[in-house]
Amino acid sequence: MSLYDTDGNRLYLNAEERAAFLAVARKRPARDRTLCETLHFTGCRPSELIEITPARIDLAGGTVAIRTLKKRKDRAGEQKIVFRAVPVPPDYLDTLNTAHGIREAQQSRKQMNAPIWPLTRVRVWQIVKDVMIEAGIPDAPHRSPKGLRHGFGVNATTNGVQLHMLQKWMGHAQLSTTAIYAAAIGKEEQDIAARMWR
C-alpha cells in the first residue's frame, strides 16, 4: 500500500483540499453535509458509513463507533466483528444530532438501529465526488472517498497523532498498514519535521 500510484500521483487529499471539501460540504443539505463531515472526521470507508446507526453515536463521549468491514479472525479462526470508536469534534456531533435527531432516535429501538444514511456505496461516492468537484479538487486519483480517507490518515500523522492510535481509528489490523501515513512528502513532510523544530 502506498500514498502514490505507479505514475507518482498523490492518492490523498492535502490539508487545503480537505478544508475546501469541508467548506463546500457545509453548504449542502443536511444529509449530504453530515455524510461528508462523517467521512472527513472519522476516515471511514463509504461501506462503513452506510452502516452507522444512531446507536453508534456517543453524544456524551464524543465518538462514532464504526464497524470495521475488513475480515478479521479470532484465534480459533472464526470471523469476528470489530468496532472502533473514533473521537470527533463536538460541533460536528451537534450538527449530526440536529440534522438527524440522534438523541430522539436513540430512545426508539426501531430508529436506534436504522442507518442514518440509507444509501448505496455508489450514491455516497457520487455525493463525495460532486462536493470535491465543486471544491475545485483536480481530476486526479485522489479525488475520491479513498483520497479523503487517506487524507484523514496523513492529517492525523501531520498533527502528531501516534501511529498506534491512528491504527485503531482507521481499523487497520497491522501497524505496517498505518505506517504509510508517516511517509507523506512535500508540505506534509515539512509540517511533520517542523514539530521537531519547536
Coordinates of C-alpha atoms in Angstrom, one line a residue, residues 95-166:
T95 CA -24.9 19.2 13.7
L96 CA -25.4 15.4 13.3
N97 CA -27.8 15.4 16.3
T98 CA -29.8 18.4 14.9
A99 CA -29.9 17.1 11.3
H100 CA -30.8 13.5 12.1
G101 CA -32.5 13.6 15.6
I102 CA -29.9 11.3 17.0
R103 CA -30.8 11.8 20.7
E104 CA -34.5 11.1 20.0
A105 CA -33.7 8.1 17.7
Q106 CA -31.6 6.6 20.5
Q107 CA -34.9 6.4 22.6
S108 CA -36.6 4.2 20.0
R109 CA -35.4 0.6 19.4
K110 CA -36.6 0.7 15.8
Q111 CA -34.9 4.1 15.0
M112 CA -31.9 3.4 17.1
N113 CA -30.7 0.6 14.7
A114 CA -31.8 2.2 11.4
P115 CA -29.0 3.5 9.2
I116 CA -28.5 7.3 9.4
W117 CA -27.7 7.4 5.6
P118 CA -29.8 4.7 3.9
L119 CA -27.8 5.0 0.7
T120 CA -25.7 2.7 -1.5
R121 CA -21.9 3.0 -1.6
V122 CA -22.2 4.2 -5.2
R123 CA -24.5 7.1 -4.1
V124 CA -22.1 8.0 -1.3
W125 CA -19.3 8.0 -3.9
Q126 CA -21.3 10.3 -6.2
I127 CA -22.1 12.8 -3.4
V128 CA -18.5 12.9 -2.4
K129 CA -17.3 13.4 -6.0
D130 CA -19.8 16.2 -6.6
V131 CA -18.6 18.0 -3.5
M132 CA -15.0 17.5 -4.5
I133 CA -15.6 18.9 -8.0
E134 CA -17.3 21.9 -6.6
A135 CA -14.4 22.4 -4.1
G136 CA -12.0 22.6 -7.1
I137 CA -10.1 19.4 -6.3
P138 CA -8.4 18.4 -9.6
D139 CA -9.5 15.4 -11.6
A140 CA -6.8 13.0 -10.3
P141 CA -6.7 9.7 -8.4
H142 CA -7.1 11.4 -5.0
R143 CA -10.5 12.9 -5.9
S144 CA -12.4 10.1 -4.3
P145 CA -13.7 8.8 -1.0
K146 CA -10.5 6.8 -0.6
G147 CA -8.5 10.0 -1.1
L148 CA -10.5 11.5 1.7
R149 CA -9.7 8.5 3.9
H150 CA -6.0 8.7 3.1
G151 CA -6.2 12.5 3.7
F152 CA -7.5 11.7 7.2
G153 CA -4.5 9.5 7.9
V154 CA -2.0 12.0 6.6
N155 CA -3.6 14.8 8.5
A156 CA -3.6 12.8 11.7
T157 CA 0.1 12.0 11.3
T158 CA 1.0 15.6 10.4
N159 CA -0.7 16.8 13.6
G160 CA 1.2 14.4 15.8
V161 CA -1.3 11.5 16.3
Q162 CA 0.7 8.4 17.3
L163 CA 0.6 5.6 14.8
H164 CA -0.9 3.1 17.2
M165 CA -3.8 5.5 17.9
L166 CA -4.3 6.1 14.2

